[in-house]
PDB file of C-alpha atoms in Angstrom:
ATOM      1  CA  MET Q  67      98.844 105.009 107.064  1.00  0.00           C
ATOM      2  CA  ALA Q  68     101.181 105.712 109.910  1.00  0.00           C
ATOM      3  CA  GLU Q  69     102.521 103.011 112.175  1.00  0.00           C
ATOM      4  CA  ILE Q  70     101.793 103.414 115.878  1.00  0.00           C
ATOM      5  CA  GLN Q  71     103.272 101.808 118.980  1.00  0.00           C
ATOM      6  CA  ILE Q  72     101.057 100.127 121.555  1.00  0.00           C
ATOM      7  CA  LYS Q  73     102.441  99.360 125.002  1.00  0.00           C
ATOM      8  CA  ILE Q  74     100.656  96.574 126.889  1.00  0.00           C
ATOM      9  CA  GLU Q  75     100.160  96.690 130.671  1.00  0.00           C
ATOM     10  CA  THR Q  76      98.619  93.727 132.444  1.00  0.00           C
ATOM     11  CA  TYR Q  77      96.906  93.252 135.808  1.00  0.00           C
ATOM     12  CA  GLY Q  78      95.547  90.194 137.572  1.00  0.00           C
ATOM     13  CA  ALA Q  79      95.996  86.639 136.294  1.00  0.00           C
ATOM     14  CA  ILE Q  80      97.172  87.725 132.836  1.00  0.00           C
ATOM     15  CA  GLU Q  81     100.024  89.669 134.479  1.00  0.00           C
ATOM     16  CA  ARG Q  82     101.620  86.387 135.575  1.00  0.00           C
ATOM     17  CA  GLN Q  83     101.405  84.928 132.057  1.00  0.00           C
ATOM     18  CA  LEU Q  84     102.891  87.680 129.898  1.00  0.00           C
ATOM     19  CA  PRO Q  85     106.274  89.469 129.987  1.00  0.00           C
ATOM     20  CA  LYS Q  86     106.384  92.821 131.783  1.00  0.00           C
ATOM     21  CA  ASP Q  87     107.422  95.043 128.874  1.00  0.00           C
ATOM     22  CA  LEU Q  88     105.255  94.236 125.880  1.00  0.00           C
ATOM     23  CA  ASN Q  89     105.166  96.557 122.893  1.00  0.00           C
ATOM     24  CA  PHE Q  90     103.462  96.012 119.573  1.00  0.00           C
ATOM     25  CA  SER Q  91     103.303  97.964 116.337  1.00  0.00           C
ATOM     26  CA  CYS Q  92     100.225  98.344 114.215  1.00  0.00           C
ATOM     27  CA  VAL Q  93      98.928 100.612 111.508  1.00  0.00           C
ATOM     28  CA  GLU Q  94      96.828 103.566 112.517  1.00  0.00           C
ATOM     29  CA  ASN Q  95      93.136 102.660 112.937  1.00  0.00           C
ATOM     30  CA  SER Q  96      93.819  99.040 113.905  1.00  0.00           C
ATOM     31  CA  THR Q  97      91.350  97.696 116.441  1.00  0.00           C
ATOM     32  CA  VAL Q  98      92.063  96.540 119.964  1.00  0.00           C
ATOM     33  CA  LEU Q  99      91.002  93.068 118.808  1.00  0.00           C
ATOM     34  CA  GLU Q 100      93.791  93.086 116.193  1.00  0.00           C
ATOM     35  CA  ILE Q 101      96.359  93.925 118.877  1.00  0.00           C
ATOM     36  CA  LEU Q 102      95.010  91.159 121.110  1.00  0.00           C
ATOM     37  CA  GLN Q 103      95.371  88.762 118.175  1.00  0.00           C
ATOM     38  CA  GLN Q 104      99.041  89.757 117.864  1.00  0.00           C
ATOM     39  CA  VAL Q 105      99.521  89.054 121.576  1.00  0.00           C
ATOM     40  CA  SER Q 106      97.725  85.714 121.232  1.00  0.00           C
ATOM     41  CA  ASP Q 107      99.838  84.776 118.188  1.00  0.00           C
ATOM     42  CA  GLN Q 108     103.053  85.411 120.152  1.00  0.00           C
ATOM     43  CA  TYR Q 109     101.802  83.894 123.423  1.00  0.00           C
ATOM     44  CA  PRO Q 110      99.251  81.212 122.449  1.00  0.00           C
ATOM     45  CA  GLU Q 111      99.190  79.833 126.001  1.00  0.00           C
ATOM     46  CA  CYS Q 112      97.483  83.077 127.066  1.00  0.00           C
ATOM     47  CA  SER Q 113      94.721  83.121 124.458  1.00  0.00           C
ATOM     48  CA  SER Q 114      91.972  81.861 126.792  1.00  0.00           C
ATOM     49  CA  LEU Q 115      92.892  84.498 129.404  1.00  0.00           C
ATOM     50  CA  LEU Q 116      93.002  87.231 126.759  1.00  0.00           C
ATOM     51  CA  GLU Q 117      89.426  86.416 125.729  1.00  0.00           C
ATOM     52  CA  LYS Q 118      88.220  87.212 129.253  1.00  0.00           C
ATOM     53  CA  CYS Q 119      90.216  90.395 129.863  1.00  0.00           C
ATOM     54  CA  ALA Q 120      88.674  93.832 129.917  1.00  0.00           C
ATOM     55  CA  CYS Q 121      90.594  96.423 127.909  1.00  0.00           C
ATOM     56  CA  ALA Q 122      91.253 100.003 128.930  1.00  0.00           C
ATOM     57  CA  ILE Q 123      93.132 103.082 127.819  1.00  0.00           C
ATOM     58  CA  GLY Q 124      93.764 105.453 130.696  1.00  0.00           C
ATOM     59  CA  ASP Q 125      90.845 105.083 133.073  1.00  0.00           C
ATOM     60  CA  GLU Q 126      88.313 104.228 130.361  1.00  0.00           C
ATOM     61  CA  ILE Q 127      87.187 100.674 129.590  1.00  0.00           C
ATOM     62  CA  ILE Q 128      87.023 100.304 125.824  1.00  0.00           C
ATOM     63  CA  PRO Q 129      85.412  97.759 123.480  1.00  0.00           C
ATOM     64  CA  ARG Q 130      87.567  95.459 121.382  1.00  0.00           C
ATOM     65  CA  ARG Q 131      86.297  97.159 118.227  1.00  0.00           C
ATOM     66  CA  HIS Q 132      87.819 100.475 119.421  1.00  0.00           C
ATOM     67  CA  ARG Q 133      90.174 101.893 116.780  1.00  0.00           C
ATOM     68  CA  LEU Q 134      93.651 102.954 117.865  1.00  0.00           C
ATOM     69  CA  THR Q 135      94.669 106.234 116.282  1.00  0.00           C
ATOM     70  CA  ASN Q 136      97.884 107.108 118.134  1.00  0.00           C
ATOM     71  CA  HIS Q 137     100.549 105.707 120.435  1.00  0.00           C
ATOM     72  CA  CYS Q 138      99.006 104.523 123.686  1.00  0.00           C
ATOM     73  CA  THR Q 139      99.152 102.086 126.572  1.00  0.00           C
ATOM     74  CA  LEU Q 140      96.552  99.345 126.355  1.00  0.00           C
ATOM     75  CA  VAL Q 141      95.708  97.924 129.760  1.00  0.00           C
ATOM     76  CA  LEU Q 142      94.493  94.328 130.064  1.00  0.00           C
ATOM     77  CA  LEU Q 143      92.471  93.614 133.206  1.00  0.00           C
ATOM     78  CA  SER Q 144      91.774  90.023 134.185  1.00  0.00           C
ATOM     79  CA  PRO Q 145      88.346  89.318 135.645  1.00  0.00           C
ATOM     80  CA  VAL Q 146      88.324  89.357 139.426  1.00  0.00           C
ATOM     81  CA  ALA Q 147      86.448  86.853 141.546  1.00  0.00           C
ATOM     82  CA  GLY Q 148      85.858  87.399 145.195  1.00  0.00           C
ATOM     83  CA  GLY Q 149      83.370  87.690 147.904  1.00  0.00           C
TER      84      GLY Q 149
END
């Protein structure tokens, strides 16, 4: 299987907890959940925030079981509270 590069972009509370330029490698067909586990392993202080984040590629929200088949930017969106 080919190795693919996943760039991580963050918005909201998680943005303040993780470095700006995050890139991870994984094998083709890895799930979003596996990438999030890599992030959590490197930045364990962010694991509780990562559990609450929505994930997106482009303008589409995707489930954590989504399989990554090519290089992409994975966007992590912290939940927003407001009134």
